[in-house]
Amino acid sequence: MDGHLLEPTLYTVKGIAILDNDGNRILAKYYDKNVFPTAKEQRTFEKNLFNKTHRANAEIIMLDGLTCVYRSNVDLFFYVMGSSHENELILMSVLNCLYDSVSQILRKNVEKRAVLESLDIVMLAMDEICDGGIIIDADSSSVVSRVALRTDDIPLGEQTVAQVLQSAKEQLKWSLLK
Amino acid sequence: MSSFKREKKEEEDGGGNPFQNIEKTTVLQEARTFNETPVNPRKCTHILTKILYLLNQGEQFGSTEATEAFFAMTKLFQSKDVILRRMVYLGIKELSSIADDVIIVTSSLTKDMTGKEDLYRAAAIRALCSITDSTMLQAIERYMKQAIVDRNSAVSSAALVSSLHMTKIAGDVVKRWVNEAQEAVNSDNIMVQYHALGVLYHIRKSDRLAVTKLVAKLTRMSLKSPYAVCMLIRITAKLLEEEGDSGNSNNHLFEFIDSCLRHKSEMVTYEAAHAIVNLKRTSSRELAPAISILQLFCSSPKPTLRFAAVRTLNQVAISHPAAVTACNIDLENLISDSNRSIATLAITTLLKTGGESSVERLMKQISMFVSEISDEFKVVVVQAIRALALKFPRKHSVLMNFLSAMLREEGGFDYKASIADTIITIIEDNPDAKETGLAHLCEFIEDCEHTSLAVRILHLLGKEGPRTKQPSRYIRFIYNRVLLEDPRFRAGAVSAMAQFGATCPDLLENIQVLLTRCQMDPDDEVRDRATYYSNILSRQDKSLYNNYIIEPMKISISALERSLQEYIQGDTEQAFDIKSIPVVSPLAAEEIQTIAQKTDGMLSSTGPASKPVQASREENYIKELSNVPELQQLGPLFKSSDVVELTESETEFVVRCIKHSYTKHLVLQFNCTNTLSDLLLENVRVQVDPSEGYNIVKEIPCPKLPYNETGTSYIILEFPSDLSQSVGTFGAVLKFIAKDCDPTTGIPDTDEGYGDEYILEDLEVTPSDQIQRVSKVNWSAAWDEATEANNYSMMNIVFSLSSVSTLEEAIKNVVQYLGLQAAEHSDKVPEGKTVHTLLLAGVFRGGADILAQAKLVLADTVTMELTVKATEESVAELIVFAIE
């Protein structure tokens, strides 16, 4: 029988990827040396994965012997990969955490431009979710609290009136002091 | 700062992706800014992000470049900016594998790890462990231990996860942290608990008793973390599986998994259900609750849950099809699921469990969506259809039509190959399906872009076509290939045509005309083949046909290659003797079955790893035996038997025997394993008491056998000159000198040991040890030829097999005992028949050909009339006498 009892190990995640709407990599990490060891193989896999998933919003797919769960928003695609025998629900919890964390970091503005603007924070969040294939945390609020949100980096359009006034005051103060 | 902002803005206006056009050299140039004081956190963070982005995009950094960037980065420790510091940690982790002298940052990281800023500590630990090697680990061991039990959960988790990474380079050191990990299991934080359990299990996994204790303790204390419970279920399941059927003492373990089915987290209930269905010991009664959980998941709104459930049910359908039938309605609903992966799995599950009546309906449903799914899933569907065709042979026309429709569609090589494979299997299994199947395949090769596949089909046509009602109709298809395709196609087609010429006398003239035309072919191989076949066919000699056209070469190709190489290097005065090449046996039926099961398994076989080509069993042994100089004079190895267990598998010493037959000698290979940790065995040998006629030529003992190792000893025997004595039973005793030793170091306490012995089970030598199977494509032709030729002697015997009650069983016993290969699928008995003829072929050591025909009649018991023809009289006698 081909059913497998799962090996008791913490190394659950084989890879995490965020792609844009052309299937290009924004961020991706692969945690298993035996799974796509070279950049070229990774690219091919990502292209393939993207082609199979960008039209059907189906949440889960098996590809190249991996179980991939995914989620998309506007022009972004989030993927979490695990072995084909892995508990899909665990992978899903990682994906949800990734998505929710990014969403909170970007203040619900989950799109490519915003990700690129806060790429440093998104990188930190990914690092806080998974380290070398081990899930570190799957709770988005705790992840976000750990990646030290910047407060003064909000684009002008989304600042509250009070915030705008505050920064205007500051600038005025500095110019007067000169 | 403002200039930087403007710059950033311009980039955005330009491309939308500020990172799009960055270059490695420019960025590395920019990294020099890191050296400026005071550090500008904004600017530096941005540059660092660019470096990390490049690394992430797969850009290769040279060792010098990486080291330079790394050292520049260390300057950034001066800044107090939180984000910058965290990005530095990330940079350290990414560059640590490429750059040199990374340990330079150890002290900075140790400071951050033990400092007050919680936002630094966890990340600093993980960065530190990525640059630490086993010697340096000692230095930070104290901090790590403290961190594991730290009150801050992030710090504790980071320390635990890092320890697990560190076990790869310094397992011993990490083992000393077991107490801290134990404490962390009791943590309130769900992730800390999960990580601690992972570390604990990893430290203890080689010690089964410790794992048992760990599980016993944890199953009682109800873990908070669903992740930890999943992990615990896996550990428990593994424990259960390893212990096997040893009594009911493990019932509490199973009960624990069973209780997890009622856990409030779906993740856990699924994990538990998955474990239960995959445990070998699970009875169908125990299976029921797990199945109902999965059934519940089938109607979940979440695709992932549905997928998980169907995937698991699909696995269950292989082992317990009856249990899954309860879910058939739910599965049928899933056929129209918008996620095609789910739909495919649902349908293949249904195909496995469904009855004969539902086949047509299911096939109709599959055809509706088959074009929309990926090749990987199509292969799964095809495999399910294959299983179905074997289960319900009467439905072959529906299935065959479906398969041929699939063949005509677009698809990759693997997909097409699996369809062709399935059709071939159906043809071989079911004579009724042969004509239609061949017709579909003919049509397929008309425009097949995969050469290797087309060549295989041509070969099959050559094999099966001549024996159909109308062989001539296939020749057109085959000859079409000769006109059009590339040389490999043409060569295959030529060979296939020759088969027709050799088997169908009335077509011979036409075939000769075609072959003559092929002799003008521009390709060497095609011309050679055409000339070769045309020459043989023009001789009008049946035995030439049989030996050089119809029957494939039955020797091992790789052995032939090796022998030829040796021959060329050595003295070439003497002619090369092809008889010295071991005969290769067709795959035994069980082996084929295991391979089929592997592929039938389902998606798991679609992993990226490709399977290496398996060498034959004899090939493997030849390599092993060539290390023993005494065996070199015996000539080529003729046959190696299956492994025979001479002890129970759980005893103090485990001995397995393999019988190797040479032309005149029998070599017994004993693989002995010592399972006693406090004993060192020396001069280990197996003493056999051979039956009359055998001569022991030499014994080769195994000099030393420490705990948990397997050593090999050999005995060389000479076969009796009287063949009838070569079948017999040998008594066997394991003899050795035992020395008590220290279980941990394996060093013996004293130099003096004591002789001891251990009685083994008897060893039987049967005819099958001396016979290599040979697959005859056209057995009857060979049989007729043997009747005409005068070098064959014939023996005949009638007797009753009182111990068996079905024809299948009788056939299995005869084939197994004689070690002959059934030809022309005669080992399969059509349903409901009471009379059957079994056709067998093989070759005896020394090269005597054997053909045997067994007529079986089923009354209350099975009566068999066995006719043996062999090129040596004594061989025929041996077989007839042996079966009595």
PDB file of N, CA, C and O in Angstrom, chain A residues 44-67:
ATOM      1  N   THR A  44      11.512  27.300 -13.212  1.00  0.00           N
ATOM      2  CA  THR A  44      10.646  26.465 -14.046  1.00  0.00           C
ATOM      3  C   THR A  44       9.430  26.020 -13.251  1.00  0.00           C
ATOM      4  O   THR A  44       8.307  26.052 -13.739  1.00  0.00           O
ATOM      5  N   PHE A  45       9.682  25.613 -12.022  1.00  0.00           N
ATOM      6  CA  PHE A  45       8.576  25.174 -11.176  1.00  0.00           C
ATOM      7  C   PHE A  45       7.588  26.311 -10.967  1.00  0.00           C
ATOM      8  O   PHE A  45       6.376  26.130 -11.086  1.00  0.00           O
ATOM      9  N   GLU A  46       8.115  27.505 -10.674  1.00  0.00           N
ATOM     10  CA  GLU A  46       7.228  28.632 -10.408  1.00  0.00           C
ATOM     11  C   GLU A  46       6.387  28.986 -11.629  1.00  0.00           C
ATOM     12  O   GLU A  46       5.189  29.268 -11.512  1.00  0.00           O
ATOM     13  N   LYS A  47       7.033  28.960 -12.797  1.00  0.00           N
ATOM     14  CA  LYS A  47       6.282  29.249 -14.035  1.00  0.00           C
ATOM     15  C   LYS A  47       5.134  28.245 -14.187  1.00  0.00           C
ATOM     16  O   LYS A  47       3.993  28.610 -14.442  1.00  0.00           O
ATOM     17  N   ASN A  48       5.510  26.989 -14.011  1.00  0.00           N
ATOM     18  CA  ASN A  48       4.562  25.899 -14.142  1.00  0.00           C
ATOM     19  C   ASN A  48       3.413  26.050 -13.141  1.00  0.00           C
ATOM     20  O   ASN A  48       2.236  25.959 -13.479  1.00  0.00           O
ATOM     21  N   LEU A  49       3.792  26.326 -11.927  1.00  0.00           N
ATOM     22  CA  LEU A  49       2.823  26.486 -10.843  1.00  0.00           C
ATOM     23  C   LEU A  49       1.874  27.630 -11.167  1.00  0.00           C
ATOM     24  O   LEU A  49       0.659  27.514 -11.035  1.00  0.00           O
ATOM     25  N   PHE A  50       2.469  28.722 -11.634  1.00  0.00           N
ATOM     26  CA  PHE A  50       1.659  29.893 -11.925  1.00  0.00           C
ATOM     27  C   PHE A  50       0.672  29.593 -13.055  1.00  0.00           C
ATOM     28  O   PHE A  50      -0.513  29.914 -12.959  1.00  0.00           O
ATOM     29  N   ASN A  51       1.173  28.939 -14.107  1.00  0.00           N
ATOM     30  CA  ASN A  51       0.290  28.614 -15.239  1.00  0.00           C
ATOM     31  C   ASN A  51      -0.882  27.750 -14.811  1.00  0.00           C
ATOM     32  O   ASN A  51      -1.980  27.874 -15.336  1.00  0.00           O
ATOM     33  N   LYS A  52      -0.613  26.866 -13.866  1.00  0.00           N
ATOM     34  CA  LYS A  52      -1.666  25.946 -13.433  1.00  0.00           C
ATOM     35  C   LYS A  52      -2.648  26.605 -12.476  1.00  0.00           C
ATOM     36  O   LYS A  52      -3.735  26.110 -12.268  1.00  0.00           O
ATOM     37  N   THR A  53      -2.232  27.701 -11.842  1.00  0.00           N
ATOM     38  CA  THR A  53      -3.070  28.209 -10.760  1.00  0.00           C
ATOM     39  C   THR A  53      -3.667  29.583 -11.022  1.00  0.00           C
ATOM     40  O   THR A  53      -4.605  29.963 -10.348  1.00  0.00           O
ATOM     41  N   HIS A  54      -3.123  30.363 -11.965  1.00  0.00           N
ATOM     42  CA  HIS A  54      -3.568  31.753 -12.001  1.00  0.00           C
ATOM     43  C   HIS A  54      -4.993  31.911 -12.492  1.00  0.00           C
ATOM     44  O   HIS A  54      -5.631  32.909 -12.197  1.00  0.00           O
ATOM     45  N   ARG A  55      -5.491  30.922 -13.245  1.00  0.00           N
ATOM     46  CA  ARG A  55      -6.865  31.071 -13.712  1.00  0.00           C
ATOM     47  C   ARG A  55      -7.868  30.476 -12.720  1.00  0.00           C
ATOM     48  O   ARG A  55      -8.816  31.110 -12.318  1.00  0.00           O
ATOM     49  N   ALA A  56      -7.605  29.229 -12.316  1.00  0.00           N
ATOM     50  CA  ALA A  56      -8.544  28.586 -11.408  1.00  0.00           C
ATOM     51  C   ALA A  56      -8.221  28.984  -9.972  1.00  0.00           C
ATOM     52  O   ALA A  56      -7.113  28.752  -9.504  1.00  0.00           O
ATOM     53  N   ASN A  57      -9.159  29.579  -9.331  1.00  0.00           N
ATOM     54  CA  ASN A  57      -8.918  29.945  -7.948  1.00  0.00           C
ATOM     55  C   ASN A  57      -9.356  28.781  -7.070  1.00  0.00           C
ATOM     56  O   ASN A  57     -10.431  28.757  -6.521  1.00  0.00           O
ATOM     57  N   ALA A  58      -8.512  27.788  -6.988  1.00  0.00           N
ATOM     58  CA  ALA A  58      -8.949  26.533  -6.382  1.00  0.00           C
ATOM     59  C   ALA A  58      -8.254  26.217  -5.062  1.00  0.00           C
ATOM     60  O   ALA A  58      -8.516  25.186  -4.467  1.00  0.00           O
ATOM     61  N   GLU A  59      -7.330  27.035  -4.656  1.00  0.00           N
ATOM     62  CA  GLU A  59      -6.749  26.927  -3.322  1.00  0.00           C
ATOM     63  C   GLU A  59      -5.690  25.849  -3.154  1.00  0.00           C
ATOM     64  O   GLU A  59      -4.768  26.001  -2.361  1.00  0.00           O
ATOM     65  N   ILE A  60      -5.815  24.750  -3.859  1.00  0.00           N
ATOM     66  CA  ILE A  60      -4.837  23.688  -3.624  1.00  0.00           C
ATOM     67  C   ILE A  60      -4.573  22.920  -4.912  1.00  0.00           C
ATOM     68  O   ILE A  60      -5.464  22.739  -5.730  1.00  0.00           O
ATOM     69  N   ILE A  61      -3.320  22.499  -5.086  1.00  0.00           N
ATOM     70  CA  ILE A  61      -2.964  21.739  -6.292  1.00  0.00           C
ATOM     71  C   ILE A  61      -1.761  20.854  -5.971  1.00  0.00           C
ATOM     72  O   ILE A  61      -0.977  21.176  -5.082  1.00  0.00           O
ATOM     73  N   MET A  62      -1.701  19.729  -6.676  1.00  0.00           N
ATOM     74  CA  MET A  62      -0.491  18.901  -6.548  1.00  0.00           C
ATOM     75  C   MET A  62       0.338  19.117  -7.794  1.00  0.00           C
ATOM     76  O   MET A  62      -0.174  19.044  -8.902  1.00  0.00           O
ATOM     77  N   LEU A  63       1.613  19.376  -7.597  1.00  0.00           N
ATOM     78  CA  LEU A  63       2.474  19.637  -8.737  1.00  0.00           C
ATOM     79  C   LEU A  63       3.878  19.133  -8.429  1.00  0.00           C
ATOM     80  O   LEU A  63       4.411  19.404  -7.351  1.00  0.00           O
ATOM     81  N   ASP A  64       4.454  18.454  -9.383  1.00  0.00           N
ATOM     82  CA  ASP A  64       5.824  17.933  -9.235  1.00  0.00           C
ATOM     83  C   ASP A  64       6.047  17.251  -7.889  1.00  0.00           C
ATOM     84  O   ASP A  64       7.089  17.438  -7.255  1.00  0.00           O
ATOM     85  N   GLY A  65       5.078  16.500  -7.448  1.00  0.00           N
ATOM     86  CA  GLY A  65       5.248  15.769  -6.202  1.00  0.00           C
ATOM     87  C   GLY A  65       5.135  16.632  -4.970  1.00  0.00           C
ATOM     88  O   GLY A  65       5.495  16.209  -3.877  1.00  0.00           O
ATOM     89  N   LEU A  66       4.660  17.856  -5.122  1.00  0.00           N
ATOM     90  CA  LEU A  66       4.469  18.714  -3.953  1.00  0.00           C
ATOM     91  C   LEU A  66       2.997  19.076  -3.833  1.00  0.00           C
ATOM     92  O   LEU A  66       2.301  19.199  -4.840  1.00  0.00           O
ATOM     93  N   THR A  67       2.557  19.246  -2.607  1.00  0.00           N
ATOM     94  CA  THR A  67       1.234  19.802  -2.401  1.00  0.00           C
ATOM     95  C   THR A  67       1.397  21.304  -2.248  1.00  0.00           C
ATOM     96  O   THR A  67       2.179  21.752  -1.419  1.00  0.00           O
TER      97      THR A  67
END
